[in-house]
């Protein structure tokens, strides 16, 4: 076990330094822009650290159900990442092979994959989900 | 990086002096935010004699080292294209001088007039001072695109332009290129696979090929308080389906947060399309526009994966490129929702 601050807390500290101290000192627009990006990607890493474990478990359950595999929940995060990736590759190959071309199958998978995309956006850009809500409500 | 041009200042001065047959001093050079396959510099020069005597404000565009992006024009090609479109009366920067001798600045480059205007999308869609410009933009964008699309691409000086493979439509060619690019990158994206599958089943015909700008959107247009001043960034020009250029500025990312204004966060597509048609643009069907908007989102999604890969592979280590990898999901959401709308 590492000492505090945790990795999450360190990321928050760096992001706050960029946002509250560094940016105010920068006059070069290019450097300001790059620094805003830096703060933004630290925010992504923070959100990922908080939610990664449960998001991977969700995704694994979805993929096992879709690919008709027995779900094996008792996996460490590192291991789970590898199997989720492999299962996603298998799902991609099936879509490519035309396994979901029938309208009903396509519609069903589209909705399930959309849930996974929302999960990714909760980490990458939560604001984008709110903006897309206009559509989400209608779907 | 930031010092490169300054290191070469003397050689740049000598090159321009040779073009003008007059003494030239570079009074200022600063790097502008970069692009995918070239770098840009704002360069101010002072010419002290001859017919061009005085201050000139220019942009220098130089090829970038490393792996060249497959679909982008080289600086030499971009310069040749600018000569054609500028002569045809398109609002584009006047091209000045091309240098293909790598001994001067290390890589080929050209200089063009620097036009005053805002190119940053987030500001164009928001700034109070540009409210009148936003009102004019849909019509102006339609008119410029009509003018671009009526330039004959089959002339000897434009033979380098990419065009659809024989007996295949521009849509099919573009979809194949995008799918192949995604598959080469090797990252699993079920949402993008679904989009590729759907697009494959909805390929539109293309009655007439035209010269395509290839990146015509807010962000690549210089805008002043009076509206559109210049169409820039021609490096993705090619021959293709007019619907490609008409749909690209409607892609959600290029609304810069002003989601309700489907044309680039500044207006509605109807006004833009009417202006395009009235100015002699090619007739384009609704299903073509829908197809190309979804393909546009797919391409930008794959583009983001590719840009992140440039960073991850060590080819071009850059934070902005890295950050684009996490924007992919935004376009995934958009393609899935657009497909649902189209299927209704």
GROMACS .gro file of C-alpha atoms in nm:
model
  483
    1UNK     CA    1   0.000   0.000   0.000
    2UNK     CA    2   0.133   0.341  -0.101
    3UNK     CA    3   0.122   0.644   0.119
    4UNK     CA    4  -0.121   0.927   0.059
    5UNK     CA    5  -0.181   1.129  -0.146
    6UNK     CA    6  -0.334   0.857  -0.361
    7UNK     CA    7  -0.283   0.861  -0.737
    8UNK     CA    8  -0.625   1.029  -0.769
    9UNK     CA    9  -0.535   1.295  -0.515
   10UNK     CA   10  -0.205   1.364  -0.690
   11UNK     CA   11  -0.382   1.414  -1.022
   12UNK     CA   12  -0.627   1.657  -0.862
   13UNK     CA   13  -0.335   1.851  -0.710
   14UNK     CA   14  -0.156   1.881  -1.045
   15UNK     CA   15  -0.475   1.983  -1.226
   16UNK     CA   16  -0.552   2.249  -0.967
   17UNK     CA   17  -0.198   2.383  -0.996
   18UNK     CA   18  -0.238   2.416  -1.374
   19UNK     CA   19  -0.582   2.576  -1.349
   20UNK     CA   20  -0.532   2.816  -1.063
   21UNK     CA   21  -0.162   2.907  -1.082
   22UNK     CA   22   0.007   2.826  -1.410
   23UNK     CA   23  -0.251   2.939  -1.667
   24UNK     CA   24  -0.273   3.289  -1.518
   25UNK     CA   25   0.098   3.341  -1.591
   26UNK     CA   26   0.085   3.234  -1.958
   27UNK     CA   27   0.050   3.493  -2.233
   28UNK     CA   28   0.140   3.270  -2.532
   29UNK     CA   29  -0.200   3.151  -2.665
   30UNK     CA   30  -0.051   2.822  -2.783
   31UNK     CA   31   0.088   2.741  -2.438
   32UNK     CA   32  -0.238   2.844  -2.272
   33UNK     CA   33  -0.430   2.613  -2.503
   34UNK     CA   34  -0.191   2.323  -2.438
   35UNK     CA   35  -0.217   2.383  -2.063
   36UNK     CA   36  -0.598   2.378  -2.077
   37UNK     CA   37  -0.573   2.046  -2.260
   38UNK     CA   38  -0.335   1.918  -1.992
   39UNK     CA   39  -0.582   2.012  -1.717
   40UNK     CA   40  -0.865   1.850  -1.911
   41UNK     CA   41  -0.684   1.518  -1.961
   42UNK     CA   42  -0.595   1.508  -1.591
   43UNK     CA   43  -0.969   1.537  -1.522
   44UNK     CA   44  -1.025   1.236  -1.751
   45UNK     CA   45  -0.764   1.034  -1.563
   46UNK     CA   46  -0.928   1.131  -1.231
   47UNK     CA   47  -1.272   1.017  -1.341
   48UNK     CA   48  -1.128   0.696  -1.484
   49UNK     CA   49  -0.955   0.608  -1.157
   50UNK     CA   50  -1.281   0.651  -0.967
   51UNK     CA   51  -1.500   0.442  -1.196
   52UNK     CA   52  -1.278   0.203  -1.388
   53UNK     CA   53  -1.334  -0.108  -1.180
   54UNK     CA   54  -1.713  -0.102  -1.185
   55UNK     CA   55  -1.725   0.012  -1.552
   56UNK     CA   56  -1.506  -0.280  -1.661
   57UNK     CA   57  -1.722  -0.523  -1.465
   58UNK     CA   58  -2.036  -0.384  -1.636
   59UNK     CA   59  -1.878  -0.408  -1.977
   60UNK     CA   60  -1.761  -0.763  -1.912
   61UNK     CA   61  -2.115  -0.870  -1.817
   62UNK     CA   62  -2.251  -0.713  -2.137
   63UNK     CA   63  -1.989  -0.878  -2.357
   64UNK     CA   64  -2.032  -1.221  -2.194
   65UNK     CA   65  -2.404  -1.203  -2.245
   66UNK     CA   66  -2.369  -1.086  -2.607
   67UNK     CA   67  -2.105  -1.345  -2.696
   68UNK     CA   68  -2.277  -1.618  -2.491
   69UNK     CA   69  -1.981  -1.676  -2.265
   70UNK     CA   70  -1.993  -1.769  -1.896
   71UNK     CA   71  -1.933  -1.452  -1.695
   72UNK     CA   72  -1.644  -1.486  -1.457
   73UNK     CA   73  -1.668  -1.190  -1.224
   74UNK     CA   74  -1.379  -1.273  -0.994
   75UNK     CA   75  -1.099  -1.119  -1.193
   76UNK     CA   76  -0.844  -0.856  -1.104
   77UNK     CA   77  -0.866  -0.524  -1.290
   78UNK     CA   78  -0.555  -0.585  -1.504
   79UNK     CA   79  -0.679  -0.924  -1.615
   80UNK     CA   80  -1.030  -0.793  -1.676
   81UNK     CA   81  -0.894  -0.521  -1.908
   82UNK     CA   82  -0.729  -0.785  -2.125
   83UNK     CA   83  -1.037  -1.007  -2.151
   84UNK     CA   84  -1.271  -0.712  -2.213
   85UNK     CA   85  -1.048  -0.597  -2.494
   86UNK     CA   86  -1.036  -0.943  -2.647
   87UNK     CA   87  -1.415  -0.978  -2.621
   88UNK     CA   88  -1.463  -0.637  -2.784
   89UNK     CA   89  -1.240  -0.749  -3.070
   90UNK     CA   90  -1.455  -1.060  -3.111
   91UNK     CA   91  -1.772  -0.848  -3.112
   92UNK     CA   92  -1.618  -0.619  -3.378
   93UNK     CA   93  -1.533  -0.919  -3.596
   94UNK     CA   94  -1.892  -1.043  -3.571
   95UNK     CA   95  -2.035  -0.705  -3.673
   96UNK     CA   96  -1.790  -0.696  -3.964
   97UNK     CA   97  -1.893  -1.047  -4.072
   98UNK     CA   98  -2.255  -0.931  -4.096
   99UNK     CA   99  -2.384  -1.118  -3.789
  100UNK     CA  100  -2.592  -0.813  -3.692
  101UNK     CA  101  -2.720  -0.711  -4.035
  102UNK     CA  102  -3.080  -0.815  -3.965
  103UNK     CA  103  -3.265  -0.493  -3.865
  104UNK     CA  104  -3.383  -0.627  -3.528
  105UNK     CA  105  -3.036  -0.752  -3.431
  106UNK     CA  106  -2.876  -0.428  -3.546
  107UNK     CA  107  -3.123  -0.219  -3.348
  108UNK     CA  108  -3.070  -0.422  -3.031
  109UNK     CA  109  -2.689  -0.413  -3.049
  110UNK     CA  110  -2.693  -0.043  -3.139
  111UNK     CA  111  -2.878   0.034  -2.814
  112UNK     CA  112  -2.644  -0.183  -2.604
  113UNK     CA  113  -2.330  -0.037  -2.762
  114UNK     CA  114  -2.472   0.311  -2.705
  115UNK     CA  115  -2.481   0.236  -2.330
  116UNK     CA  116  -2.109   0.150  -2.344
  117UNK     CA  117  -2.036   0.473  -2.532
  118UNK     CA  118  -2.223   0.669  -2.263
  119UNK     CA  119  -2.007   0.492  -2.005
  120UNK     CA  120  -1.692   0.602  -2.189
  121UNK     CA  121  -1.822   0.960  -2.211
  122UNK     CA  122  -1.890   0.971  -1.838
  123UNK     CA  123  -1.510   0.954  -1.811
  124UNK     CA  124  -1.397   1.134  -2.127
  125UNK     CA  125  -1.649   1.420  -2.149
  126UNK     CA  126  -1.959   1.412  -1.926
  127UNK     CA  127  -2.076   1.748  -2.071
  128UNK     CA  128  -2.115   1.584  -2.411
  129UNK     CA  129  -2.376   1.344  -2.270
  130UNK     CA  130  -2.580   1.629  -2.129
  131UNK     CA  131  -2.569   1.805  -2.468
  132UNK     CA  132  -2.675   1.487  -2.645
  133UNK     CA  133  -2.967   1.438  -2.405
  134UNK     CA  134  -3.198   1.603  -2.656
  135UNK     CA  135  -3.151   1.297  -2.871
  136UNK     CA  136  -3.115   1.044  -2.591
  137UNK     CA  137  -3.467   1.122  -2.470
  138UNK     CA  138  -3.611   1.047  -2.812
  139UNK     CA  139  -3.427   0.717  -2.866
  140UNK     CA  140   1.057   2.363  -3.260
  141UNK     CA  141   0.973   2.723  -3.180
  142UNK     CA  142   1.315   2.843  -3.290
  143UNK     CA  143   1.338   2.659  -3.622
  144UNK     CA  144   1.229   2.938  -3.853
  145UNK     CA  145   1.435   3.190  -3.660
  146UNK     CA  146   1.744   2.975  -3.707
  147UNK     CA  147   1.673   2.987  -4.080
  148UNK     CA  148   1.579   3.356  -4.087
  149UNK     CA  149   1.872   3.457  -4.304
  150UNK     CA  150   1.801   3.187  -4.559
  151UNK     CA  151   1.432   3.280  -4.568
  152UNK     CA  152   1.524   3.646  -4.625
  153UNK     CA  153   1.760   3.548  -4.907
  154UNK     CA  154   1.493   3.329  -5.068
  155UNK     CA  155   1.225   3.600  -5.066
  156UNK     CA  156   1.480   3.862  -5.177
  157UNK     CA  157   1.565   3.645  -5.476
  158UNK     CA  158   1.194   3.620  -5.568
  159UNK     CA  159   1.141   3.997  -5.540
  160UNK     CA  160   1.484   4.112  -5.658
  161UNK     CA  161   1.488   4.345  -5.359
  162UNK     CA  162   1.635   4.347  -5.006
  163UNK     CA  163   1.405   4.175  -4.754
  164UNK     CA  164   1.404   4.169  -4.375
  165UNK     CA  165   1.195   3.924  -4.171
  166UNK     CA  166   1.064   4.146  -3.891
  167UNK     CA  167   0.857   3.888  -3.705
  168UNK     CA  168   0.796   3.511  -3.712
  169UNK     CA  169   0.577   3.314  -3.473
  170UNK     CA  170   0.440   2.965  -3.495
  171UNK     CA  171   0.065   2.918  -3.538
  172UNK     CA  172  -0.129   2.622  -3.398
  173UNK     CA  173  -0.022   2.325  -3.604
  174UNK     CA  174  -0.207   2.099  -3.842
  175UNK     CA  175  -0.195   1.734  -3.927
  176UNK     CA  176   0.075   1.732  -4.191
  177UNK     CA  177   0.240   2.072  -4.193
  178UNK     CA  178   0.337   2.359  -3.970
  179UNK     CA  179   0.231   2.720  -4.014
  180UNK     CA  180   0.408   3.041  -3.920
  181UNK     CA  181   0.294   3.400  -3.921
  182UNK     CA  182   0.577   3.587  -4.092
  183UNK     CA  183   0.605   3.965  -4.134
  184UNK     CA  184   0.854   4.101  -4.383
  185UNK     CA  185   0.980   4.442  -4.479
  186UNK     CA  186   1.084   4.494  -4.840
  187UNK     CA  187   1.307   4.799  -4.871
  188UNK     CA  188   1.305   4.860  -5.247
  189UNK     CA  189   1.130   4.783  -5.574
  190UNK     CA  190   0.762   4.765  -5.665
  191UNK     CA  191   0.679   4.551  -5.357
  192UNK     CA  192   0.849   4.790  -5.113
  193UNK     CA  193   0.684   4.803  -4.771
  194UNK     CA  194   0.544   4.570  -4.505
  195UNK     CA  195   0.391   4.235  -4.600
  196UNK     CA  196   0.207   4.007  -4.360
  197UNK     CA  197   0.234   3.645  -4.469
  198UNK     CA  198   0.177   3.288  -4.364
  199UNK     CA  199   0.452   3.034  -4.420
  200UNK     CA  200   0.339   2.673  -4.450
  201UNK     CA  201   0.603   2.404  -4.434
  202UNK     CA  202   0.588   2.026  -4.476
  203UNK     CA  203   0.641   1.843  -4.153
  204UNK     CA  204   0.910   1.580  -4.107
  205UNK     CA  205   0.834   1.219  -4.027
  206UNK     CA  206   0.569   1.005  -4.187
  207UNK     CA  207   0.359   1.196  -4.438
  208UNK     CA  208  -0.015   1.163  -4.397
  209UNK     CA  209  -0.137   0.958  -4.689
  210UNK     CA  210  -0.435   1.163  -4.796
  211UNK     CA  211  -0.294   1.511  -4.741
  212UNK     CA  212  -0.145   1.726  -5.015
  213UNK     CA  213   0.220   1.826  -4.999
  214UNK     CA  214   0.300   2.197  -4.975
  215UNK     CA  215   0.389   2.201  -5.345
  216UNK     CA  216   0.051   2.051  -5.436
  217UNK     CA  217  -0.134   2.282  -5.197
  218UNK     CA  218   0.041   2.580  -5.357
  219UNK     CA  219  -0.056   2.468  -5.709
  220UNK     CA  220  -0.417   2.423  -5.597
  221UNK     CA  221  -0.424   2.765  -5.429
  222UNK     CA  222  -0.306   2.922  -5.754
  223UNK     CA  223  -0.603   2.766  -5.935
  224UNK     CA  224  -0.871   2.845  -5.675
  225UNK     CA  225  -0.745   3.199  -5.616
  226UNK     CA  226  -0.754   3.270  -5.990
  227UNK     CA  227  -1.107   3.124  -6.004
  228UNK     CA  228  -1.220   3.393  -5.758
  229UNK     CA  229  -1.263   3.176  -5.449
  230UNK     CA  230  -1.208   3.362  -5.121
  231UNK     CA  231  -0.869   3.201  -5.055
  232UNK     CA  232  -0.530   3.343  -4.956
  233UNK     CA  233  -0.320   3.469  -5.247
  234UNK     CA  234  -0.028   3.225  -5.290
  235UNK     CA  235   0.306   3.411  -5.315
  236UNK     CA  236   0.613   3.191  -5.353
  237UNK     CA  237   0.685   2.819  -5.340
  238UNK     CA  238   1.022   2.673  -5.245
  239UNK     CA  239   1.080   2.303  -5.305
  240UNK     CA  240   1.455   2.321  -5.237
  241UNK     CA  241   1.508   2.154  -4.897
  242UNK     CA  242   1.839   2.338  -4.861
  243UNK     CA  243   1.652   2.659  -4.772
  244UNK     CA  244   1.434   2.565  -4.473
  245UNK     CA  245   1.497   2.192  -4.444
  246UNK     CA  246   1.165   2.098  -4.610
  247UNK     CA  247   0.948   2.239  -4.891
  248UNK     CA  248   0.738   2.543  -4.797
  249UNK     CA  249   0.537   2.824  -4.946
  250UNK     CA  250   0.428   3.171  -4.848
  251UNK     CA  251   0.083   3.322  -4.892
  252UNK     CA  252  -0.092   3.641  -4.787
  253UNK     CA  253  -0.206   3.648  -4.425
  254UNK     CA  254  -0.569   3.750  -4.406
  255UNK     CA  255  -0.699   3.909  -4.091
  256UNK     CA  256  -0.979   3.708  -3.931
  257UNK     CA  257  -1.084   3.465  -3.662
  258UNK     CA  258  -1.038   3.094  -3.730
  259UNK     CA  259  -1.091   2.951  -3.381
  260UNK     CA  260  -1.428   2.775  -3.390
  261UNK     CA  261  -1.517   2.830  -3.025
  262UNK     CA  262  -1.484   3.206  -3.072
  263UNK     CA  263  -1.662   3.221  -3.408
  264UNK     CA  264  -1.974   3.057  -3.265
  265UNK     CA  265  -1.980   3.271  -2.947
  266UNK     CA  266  -1.821   3.614  -2.977
  267UNK     CA  267  -2.061   3.906  -2.958
  268UNK     CA  268  -1.860   4.102  -3.216
  269UNK     CA  269  -1.920   3.825  -3.472
  270UNK     CA  270  -2.301   3.810  -3.439
  271UNK     CA  271  -2.356   3.980  -3.775
  272UNK     CA  272  -2.092   3.757  -3.934
  273UNK     CA  273  -2.275   3.447  -3.810
  274UNK     CA  274  -2.593   3.574  -3.972
  275UNK     CA  275  -2.413   3.603  -4.306
  276UNK     CA  276  -2.202   3.288  -4.289
  277UNK     CA  277  -2.454   3.024  -4.402
  278UNK     CA  278  -2.519   3.207  -4.729
  279UNK     CA  279  -2.152   3.296  -4.783
  280UNK     CA  280  -2.040   2.941  -4.713
  281UNK     CA  281  -2.292   2.805  -4.965
  282UNK     CA  282  -2.179   3.051  -5.231
  283UNK     CA  283  -1.809   2.977  -5.182
  284UNK     CA  284  -1.866   2.605  -5.194
  285UNK     CA  285  -2.065   2.639  -5.517
  286UNK     CA  286  -1.773   2.832  -5.667
  287UNK     CA  287  -1.521   2.568  -5.556
  288UNK     CA  288  -1.736   2.286  -5.691
  289UNK     CA  289  -1.760   2.444  -6.035
  290UNK     CA  290  -1.380   2.462  -6.083
  291UNK     CA  291  -1.277   2.203  -6.341
  292UNK     CA  292  -1.057   1.948  -6.166
  293UNK     CA  293  -0.951   1.773  -6.486
  294UNK     CA  294  -0.677   2.021  -6.577
  295UNK     CA  295  -0.313   1.933  -6.615
  296UNK     CA  296  -0.194   2.129  -6.309
  297UNK     CA  297  -0.436   1.940  -6.078
  298UNK     CA  298  -0.358   1.583  -6.184
  299UNK     CA  299  -0.219   1.509  -5.837
  300UNK     CA  300  -0.564   1.530  -5.676
  301UNK     CA  301  -0.688   1.202  -5.533
  302UNK     CA  302  -1.003   1.069  -5.695
  303UNK     CA  303  -1.238   0.772  -5.654
  304UNK     CA  304  -1.118   0.442  -5.793
  305UNK     CA  305  -1.258   0.337  -6.132
  306UNK     CA  306  -1.620   0.217  -6.133
  307UNK     CA  307  -1.662   0.294  -5.763
  308UNK     CA  308  -1.855   0.584  -5.614
  309UNK     CA  309  -1.685   0.848  -5.400
  310UNK     CA  310  -1.895   0.722  -5.108
  311UNK     CA  311  -1.773   0.365  -5.145
  312UNK     CA  312  -1.412   0.476  -5.189
  313UNK     CA  313  -1.423   0.702  -4.883
  314UNK     CA  314  -1.597   0.440  -4.669
  315UNK     CA  315  -1.339   0.175  -4.764
  316UNK     CA  316  -1.050   0.410  -4.688
  317UNK     CA  317  -1.197   0.494  -4.348
  318UNK     CA  318  -1.271   0.131  -4.257
  319UNK     CA  319  -0.923   0.021  -4.365
  320UNK     CA  320  -0.767   0.299  -4.160
  321UNK     CA  321  -0.962   0.193  -3.851
  322UNK     CA  322  -0.873  -0.173  -3.895
  323UNK     CA  323  -0.504  -0.095  -3.941
  324UNK     CA  324  -0.506   0.093  -3.612
  325UNK     CA  325  -0.621  -0.225  -3.439
  326UNK     CA  326  -0.831  -0.068  -3.161
  327UNK     CA  327  -1.173  -0.230  -3.103
  328UNK     CA  328  -1.464   0.014  -3.153
  329UNK     CA  329  -1.798  -0.171  -3.180
  330UNK     CA  330  -1.989   0.156  -3.237
  331UNK     CA  331  -1.771   0.241  -3.538
  332UNK     CA  332  -1.805  -0.113  -3.677
  333UNK     CA  333  -2.185  -0.075  -3.662
  334UNK     CA  334  -2.157   0.258  -3.846
  335UNK     CA  335  -1.937   0.105  -4.118
  336UNK     CA  336  -2.190  -0.176  -4.161
  337UNK     CA  337  -2.484   0.063  -4.182
  338UNK     CA  338  -2.307   0.293  -4.429
  339UNK     CA  339  -2.215  -0.004  -4.647
  340UNK     CA  340  -2.586  -0.077  -4.683
  341UNK     CA  341  -2.679   0.283  -4.764
  342UNK     CA  342  -2.420   0.390  -5.023
  343UNK     CA  343  -2.553   0.683  -5.231
  344UNK     CA  344  -2.489   0.728  -5.601
  345UNK     CA  345  -2.295   1.034  -5.714
  346UNK     CA  346  -2.421   1.187  -6.039
  347UNK     CA  347  -2.132   1.431  -6.077
  348UNK     CA  348  -1.778   1.443  -5.939
  349UNK     CA  349  -1.644   1.782  -5.835
  350UNK     CA  350  -1.338   1.944  -5.678
  351UNK     CA  351  -1.382   1.892  -5.303
  352UNK     CA  352  -1.215   2.119  -5.045
  353UNK     CA  353  -1.211   1.823  -4.808
  354UNK     CA  354  -1.211   2.012  -4.476
  355UNK     CA  355  -1.468   2.287  -4.532
  356UNK     CA  356  -1.596   2.378  -4.186
  357UNK     CA  357  -1.592   2.641  -3.913
  358UNK     CA  358  -1.231   2.631  -3.795
  359UNK     CA  359  -1.095   2.639  -4.149
  360UNK     CA  360  -1.269   2.962  -4.241
  361UNK     CA  361  -1.133   3.305  -4.156
  362UNK     CA  362  -1.418   3.517  -4.028
  363UNK     CA  363  -1.428   3.893  -3.971
  364UNK     CA  364  -1.705   4.114  -3.836
  365UNK     CA  365  -1.832   4.138  -4.195
  366UNK     CA  366  -1.848   3.760  -4.237
  367UNK     CA  367  -1.644   3.509  -4.437
  368UNK     CA  368  -1.305   3.642  -4.542
  369UNK     CA  369  -1.113   3.338  -4.655
  370UNK     CA  370  -1.131   2.961  -4.699
  371UNK     CA  371  -0.806   2.809  -4.571
  372UNK     CA  372  -0.644   2.468  -4.509
  373UNK     CA  373  -0.674   2.309  -4.851
  374UNK     CA  374  -0.452   2.010  -4.774
  375UNK     CA  375  -0.735   1.753  -4.793
  376UNK     CA  376  -0.867   1.864  -5.133
  377UNK     CA  377  -0.958   1.585  -5.374
  378UNK     CA  378  -1.214   1.487  -5.637
  379UNK     CA  379  -1.541   1.350  -5.503
  380UNK     CA  380  -1.909   1.384  -5.418
  381UNK     CA  381  -2.036   1.741  -5.356
  382UNK     CA  382  -2.240   1.606  -5.062
  383UNK     CA  383  -1.913   1.538  -4.880
  384UNK     CA  384  -1.828   1.912  -4.857
  385UNK     CA  385  -2.192   2.004  -4.788
  386UNK     CA  386  -2.227   1.766  -4.493
  387UNK     CA  387  -1.887   1.813  -4.330
  388UNK     CA  388  -1.960   2.161  -4.183
  389UNK     CA  389  -2.276   2.010  -4.026
  390UNK     CA  390  -2.085   1.746  -3.828
  391UNK     CA  391  -2.156   1.798  -3.460
  392UNK     CA  392  -1.794   1.856  -3.353
  393UNK     CA  393  -1.777   2.159  -3.581
  394UNK     CA  394  -2.068   2.326  -3.401
  395UNK     CA  395  -1.832   2.392  -3.112
  396UNK     CA  396  -2.098   2.344  -2.848
  397UNK     CA  397  -2.377   2.540  -3.025
  398UNK     CA  398  -2.561   2.217  -3.095
  399UNK     CA  399  -2.895   2.363  -3.203
  400UNK     CA  400  -2.731   2.542  -3.496
  401UNK     CA  401  -2.662   2.242  -3.715
  402UNK     CA  402  -2.450   2.430  -3.968
  403UNK     CA  403  -2.126   2.479  -3.781
  404UNK     CA  404  -2.287   2.634  -3.474
  405UNK     CA  405  -2.375   2.945  -3.678
  406UNK     CA  406  -2.695   2.865  -3.868
  407UNK     CA  407  -2.918   2.604  -4.026
  408UNK     CA  408  -2.827   2.384  -4.322
  409UNK     CA  409  -3.131   2.496  -4.525
  410UNK     CA  410  -3.009   2.852  -4.578
  411UNK     CA  411  -2.661   2.722  -4.664
  412UNK     CA  412  -2.795   2.462  -4.910
  413UNK     CA  413  -3.029   2.714  -5.075
  414UNK     CA  414  -2.741   2.957  -5.127
  415UNK     CA  415  -2.531   2.673  -5.269
  416UNK     CA  416  -2.803   2.571  -5.514
  417UNK     CA  417  -2.881   2.930  -5.616
  418UNK     CA  418  -2.510   2.990  -5.685
  419UNK     CA  419  -2.496   2.699  -5.928
  420UNK     CA  420  -2.390   2.413  -5.700
  421UNK     CA  421  -2.451   2.050  -5.791
  422UNK     CA  422  -2.792   1.907  -5.698
  423UNK     CA  423  -2.757   1.675  -5.399
  424UNK     CA  424  -3.019   1.443  -5.247
  425UNK     CA  425  -3.125   1.428  -4.883
  426UNK     CA  426  -3.009   1.067  -4.848
  427UNK     CA  427  -2.661   1.166  -4.974
  428UNK     CA  428  -2.637   1.442  -4.715
  429UNK     CA  429  -2.743   1.205  -4.438
  430UNK     CA  430  -2.493   0.940  -4.551
  431UNK     CA  431  -2.204   1.186  -4.566
  432UNK     CA  432  -2.288   1.339  -4.228
  433UNK     CA  433  -2.268   0.995  -4.067
  434UNK     CA  434  -1.953   0.911  -4.265
  435UNK     CA  435  -1.810   1.250  -4.162
  436UNK     CA  436  -1.859   1.165  -3.796
  437UNK     CA  437  -1.710   0.820  -3.854
  438UNK     CA  438  -1.407   0.971  -4.029
  439UNK     CA  439  -1.347   1.221  -3.751
  440UNK     CA  440  -1.381   0.940  -3.496
  441UNK     CA  441  -1.122   0.733  -3.683
  442UNK     CA  442  -0.913   1.047  -3.726
  443UNK     CA  443  -0.905   1.089  -3.349
  444UNK     CA  444  -0.794   0.727  -3.301
  445UNK     CA  445  -0.525   0.784  -3.564
  446UNK     CA  446  -0.403   1.112  -3.413
  447UNK     CA  447  -0.376   0.953  -3.069
  448UNK     CA  448  -0.185   0.669  -3.231
  449UNK     CA  449   0.069   0.913  -3.375
  450UNK     CA  450   0.145   1.011  -3.017
  451UNK     CA  451   0.131   0.658  -2.874
  452UNK     CA  452   0.357   0.513  -3.143
  453UNK     CA  453   0.617   0.780  -3.068
  454UNK     CA  454   0.592   0.922  -3.418
  455UNK     CA  455   0.485   1.268  -3.294
  456UNK     CA  456   0.478   1.304  -2.918
  457UNK     CA  457   0.217   1.565  -2.849
  458UNK     CA  458  -0.039   1.620  -2.574
  459UNK     CA  459  -0.310   1.753  -2.804
  460UNK     CA  460  -0.285   1.447  -3.029
  461UNK     CA  461  -0.297   1.220  -2.725
  462UNK     CA  462  -0.609   1.395  -2.593
  463UNK     CA  463  -0.796   1.336  -2.921
  464UNK     CA  464  -0.806   0.962  -2.848
  465UNK     CA  465  -1.060   1.030  -2.576
  466UNK     CA  466  -1.281   1.240  -2.802
  467UNK     CA  467  -1.359   0.938  -3.019
  468UNK     CA  468  -1.658   0.844  -2.801
  469UNK     CA  469  -1.827   1.179  -2.878
  470UNK     CA  470  -1.849   1.088  -3.245
  471UNK     CA  471  -1.948   0.730  -3.158
  472UNK     CA  472  -2.254   0.865  -2.974
  473UNK     CA  473  -2.336   1.091  -3.267
  474UNK     CA  474  -2.314   0.818  -3.535
  475UNK     CA  475  -2.530   0.583  -3.330
  476UNK     CA  476  -2.795   0.853  -3.280
  477UNK     CA  477  -2.786   0.967  -3.643
  478UNK     CA  478  -2.831   0.607  -3.757
  479UNK     CA  479  -3.130   0.569  -3.526
  480UNK     CA  480  -3.283   0.887  -3.673
  481UNK     CA  481  -3.217   0.769  -4.028
  482UNK     CA  482  -3.373   0.429  -3.959
  483UNK     CA  483  -3.693   0.581  -3.829
   0.00000   0.00000   0.00000
